[in-house]
Tab-separated table of C-alpha atoms in Angstrom:
chain	number	residue	atom	x	y	z
F	981	MET	CA	5.897	-108.169	-28.902
F	982	LEU	CA	7.133	-110.180	-31.875
F	983	MET	CA	3.617	-111.467	-32.510
F	984	ALA	CA	2.278	-107.890	-32.494
F	985	LEU	CA	4.857	-106.863	-35.110
F	986	PHE	CA	3.957	-109.865	-37.212
F	987	VAL	CA	0.240	-109.025	-37.049
F	988	ILE	CA	0.944	-105.405	-38.003
F	989	ALA	CA	3.070	-106.581	-40.946
F	990	TYR	CA	0.315	-108.977	-42.024
F	991	VAL	CA	-2.361	-106.286	-41.889
F	992	TYR	CA	-0.079	-103.917	-43.788
F	993	THR	CA	0.609	-106.381	-46.594
F	994	HIS	CA	-2.961	-107.664	-46.728
F	995	TYR	CA	-4.520	-104.236	-47.041
F	996	ASN	CA	-1.796	-101.909	-48.301
F	997	MET	CA	0.511	-103.989	-50.476
F	998	LYS	CA	-2.044	-104.340	-53.217
F	999	VAL	CA	-1.629	-102.934	-56.686
F	1000	THR	CA	-4.473	-100.582	-57.608
F	1001	ASP	CA	-3.006	-98.781	-60.638
F	1002	PRO	CA	-3.825	-100.573	-63.918
F	1003	ASN	CA	-0.670	-99.053	-65.448
F	1004	PHE	CA	1.648	-100.505	-62.798
F	1005	LEU	CA	3.561	-102.628	-65.335
F	1006	THR	CA	3.697	-100.194	-68.249
F	1007	ALA	CA	7.396	-99.351	-67.813
F	1008	PRO	CA	8.509	-102.926	-66.993
F	1009	LEU	CA	6.613	-104.339	-69.988
F	1010	SER	CA	8.255	-101.739	-72.220
F	1011	GLU	CA	11.643	-102.715	-70.832
F	1012	ILE	CA	10.888	-106.384	-71.482
F	1013	GLU	CA	10.063	-105.572	-75.105
F	1014	GLU	CA	13.257	-103.499	-75.466
F	1015	LYS	CA	15.276	-106.564	-74.433
F	1016	PHE	CA	13.854	-108.894	-77.122
F	1017	ASP	CA	16.860	-108.263	-79.389
F	1018	TYR	CA	19.243	-109.411	-76.628
F	1019	GLY	CA	17.556	-112.764	-76.059
F	1020	HIS	CA	20.619	-114.800	-76.976
F	1021	GLU	CA	22.834	-113.041	-74.410
F	1022	ILE	CA	24.042	-114.998	-71.399
F	1023	ASP	CA	26.448	-114.416	-68.521
F	1024	PRO	CA	27.012	-117.608	-66.515
F	1025	LYS	CA	28.356	-115.552	-63.583
F	1026	VAL	CA	24.901	-113.963	-63.278
F	1027	SER	CA	22.535	-116.679	-64.513
F	1028	LYS	CA	22.769	-120.086	-66.143
F	1029	VAL	CA	20.073	-119.135	-68.656
F	1030	THR	CA	19.691	-116.559	-71.425
F	1031	VAL	CA	17.967	-113.200	-71.421
F	1032	ALA	CA	15.225	-114.762	-73.573
F	1033	TRP	CA	14.608	-117.368	-70.857
F	1034	HIS	CA	14.055	-114.641	-68.249
F	1035	LEU	CA	11.797	-112.634	-70.594
F	1036	ASP	CA	9.752	-115.712	-71.437
F	1037	HIS	CA	9.506	-116.687	-67.755
F	1038	MET	CA	8.303	-113.216	-66.726
F	1039	LEU	CA	5.614	-113.183	-69.398
F	1040	LYS	CA	4.497	-116.745	-68.666
F	1041	THR	CA	4.243	-115.876	-64.973
F	1042	ILE	CA	2.108	-112.798	-65.631
F	1043	ASN	CA	-0.209	-114.697	-67.978
F	1044	GLU	CA	-0.592	-117.787	-65.797
F	1045	ILE	CA	-1.325	-115.768	-62.666
F	1046	CYS	CA	-3.919	-113.724	-64.544
F	1047	LYS	CA	-5.528	-116.928	-65.865
F	1048	ALA	CA	-5.647	-118.363	-62.342
F	1049	LEU	CA	-7.224	-115.178	-60.996
F	1050	GLU	CA	-9.828	-115.261	-63.790
F	1051	ALA	CA	-10.678	-118.900	-63.053
F	1052	SER	CA	-10.925	-118.495	-59.276
F	1053	ASN	CA	-14.090	-118.408	-57.198
F	1054	PRO	CA	-13.902	-115.165	-55.174
F	1055	ASP	CA	-16.374	-116.547	-52.617
F	1056	ALA	CA	-13.888	-119.305	-51.770
F	1057	PHE	CA	-11.053	-116.905	-50.850
F	1058	LYS	CA	-9.734	-117.228	-47.312
F	1059	ALA	CA	-7.070	-114.804	-46.115
F	1060	SER	CA	-3.987	-116.341	-44.554
F	1061	ILE	CA	-0.777	-115.230	-42.898
F	1062	ASN	CA	2.447	-116.126	-44.667
F	1063	PHE	CA	5.705	-114.732	-43.333
F	1064	SER	CA	7.632	-115.190	-46.608
F	1065	ARG	CA	4.935	-113.312	-48.516
F	1066	ILE	CA	4.932	-110.464	-46.008
F	1067	ILE	CA	8.710	-110.070	-46.222
F	1068	SER	CA	8.934	-110.378	-50.014
F	1069	LEU	CA	6.048	-108.051	-50.860
F	1070	THR	CA	7.050	-105.498	-48.236
F	1071	LEU	CA	10.716	-105.390	-49.214
F	1072	ASN	CA	10.090	-105.753	-52.971
F	1073	TYR	CA	12.625	-108.563	-52.947
F	1074	ILE	CA	13.027	-112.160	-54.059
F	1075	PRO	CA	16.427	-113.683	-53.300
F	1076	ARG	CA	18.214	-115.070	-56.342
F	1077	GLY	CA	18.180	-118.838	-56.635
F	1078	ALA	CA	16.011	-119.265	-53.538
F	1079	ALA	CA	12.930	-120.774	-55.151
F	1080	GLN	CA	11.979	-123.266	-57.846
F	1081	SER	CA	9.341	-122.076	-60.292
F	1082	PRO	CA	6.381	-124.294	-61.205
F	1083	SER	CA	6.819	-126.061	-64.546
F	1084	ILE	CA	3.905	-124.169	-66.103
F	1085	VAL	CA	5.978	-120.950	-66.095
F	1086	LEU	CA	9.310	-122.487	-67.098
F	1087	PRO	CA	10.425	-121.792	-70.661
F	1088	SER	CA	11.157	-124.787	-72.845
F	1089	GLY	CA	12.601	-125.185	-76.283
F	1090	ASN	CA	13.619	-122.388	-78.609
F	1091	ILE	CA	12.252	-118.988	-77.566
F	1092	THR	CA	11.565	-116.747	-80.550
F	1093	GLN	CA	10.896	-113.027	-80.662
F	1094	SER	CA	7.462	-113.762	-82.121
F	1095	ASP	CA	6.677	-116.020	-79.124
F	1096	LEU	CA	7.755	-113.242	-76.767
F	1097	GLN	CA	5.740	-110.640	-78.675
F	1098	ARG	CA	2.624	-112.820	-78.580
F	1099	GLN	CA	3.016	-113.380	-74.846
F	1100	LEU	CA	3.630	-109.673	-74.264
F	1101	GLU	CA	0.393	-108.738	-76.040
F	1102	GLU	CA	-1.470	-111.415	-74.099
F	1103	ALA	CA	-0.038	-110.057	-70.830
F	1104	LYS	CA	-1.115	-106.501	-71.654
F	1105	ASN	CA	-4.656	-107.677	-72.434
F	1106	ARG	CA	-4.918	-109.935	-69.385
F	1107	LEU	CA	-3.661	-107.209	-67.052
F	1108	ILE	CA	-6.459	-104.924	-68.247
F	1109	LEU	CA	-9.075	-107.625	-67.664
F	1110	VAL	CA	-7.726	-108.576	-64.247
F	1111	PHE	CA	-8.642	-105.151	-62.860
F	1112	GLU	CA	-12.284	-105.945	-63.628
F	1113	LEU	CA	-12.158	-109.004	-61.346
F	1114	PRO	CA	-13.386	-108.902	-57.743
F	1115	ASP	CA	-10.805	-108.124	-55.039
F	1116	ASN	CA	-11.104	-111.698	-53.742
F	1117	ALA	CA	-10.200	-113.312	-57.038
F	1118	HIS	CA	-7.193	-115.360	-55.977
F	1119	PHE	CA	-4.603	-117.987	-56.782
F	1120	ASN	CA	-2.465	-120.415	-54.839
F	1121	HIS	CA	1.188	-119.375	-54.979
F	1122	PRO	CA	3.591	-122.269	-54.314
F	1123	TYR	CA	5.458	-120.372	-51.564
F	1124	PHE	CA	3.121	-117.564	-50.497
F	1125	GLY	CA	-0.110	-119.532	-50.236
F	1126	ILE	CA	-3.478	-118.282	-51.380
F	1127	ILE	CA	-3.274	-114.609	-52.301
F	1128	ASN	CA	-5.972	-112.267	-53.533
F	1129	ARG	CA	-5.944	-110.199	-56.707
F	1130	GLY	CA	-4.181	-107.172	-55.217
F	1131	GLN	CA	-1.474	-109.271	-53.614
F	1132	ALA	CA	-1.116	-111.350	-56.767
F	1133	LEU	CA	-0.552	-108.205	-58.808
F	1134	ARG	CA	1.953	-106.990	-56.212
F	1135	PHE	CA	3.731	-110.350	-56.550
F	1136	ILE	CA	3.797	-109.925	-60.345
F	1137	GLU	CA	5.362	-106.505	-59.824
F	1138	VAL	CA	8.031	-107.842	-57.431
F	1139	HIS	CA	8.712	-110.924	-59.583
F	1140	THR	CA	9.062	-108.867	-62.765
F	1141	HIS	CA	11.403	-106.441	-60.984
F	1142	HIS	CA	13.485	-109.409	-59.762
F	1143	HIS	CA	13.969	-110.867	-63.250
F	1144	LEU	CA	14.548	-107.504	-64.925
F	1145	LYS	CA	17.398	-106.908	-62.467
F	1146	ILE	CA	18.906	-110.230	-63.524
F	1147	VAL	CA	18.515	-109.325	-67.216
F	1148	ARG	CA	20.199	-105.962	-66.624
F	1149	ASP	CA	23.070	-107.706	-64.837
F	1150	ILE	CA	23.479	-110.168	-67.718
F	1151	LEU	CA	23.663	-107.280	-70.177
F	1152	LYS	CA	26.207	-105.206	-68.208
C-alpha cells in the first residue's frame, strides 16, 4: 500500500508538478527587486545573513539552474524517483536550515544593488530562454537528483518562495 502511494506521488510530481507558465516568477521577481533597498537589514533570530544575501542567493540559484538546463543533453535524461523531491515540490516547502547550498550559488563579498540588478535582468532573460528548451533538458540537484526542465522550474519556484518568506520575516 505504501509503495502504491509512493508511485502515485512520483507520477504526480513527475508529470503534474512542472511549471508551464513562462510568467510563473513575475510577481516573485518584482518582490525581489522591491527588497533591494533593504539589503543591509538583518534579524539574527530569523537568519544569520542579510536580506541582500538571500536576494543574491535566489538570483544566483535561478541563473545557475537555467545555465545547467541550457548546457544539458536532453537525450541523456533519465527519470528517477526521489522521495525528498516529491515531498518538497508537492508541499511547496523547504525546511529552514535543512540543506547546504552548493558554493556556486552562495553569495560572497559585498553585494551591491547594481550586482543584484544585473543578476535580476539575467534571470528574467534566462527564464524566457529556458521555455524554449526541450522538456528533458535537466540538471543534477544536490538533494533531488536529476530533474527535468519542468521540475527544475518548479524547484526554482519553491526555492524562491522559501527565501522570500525568510526575507519577509527579517523585515517584520
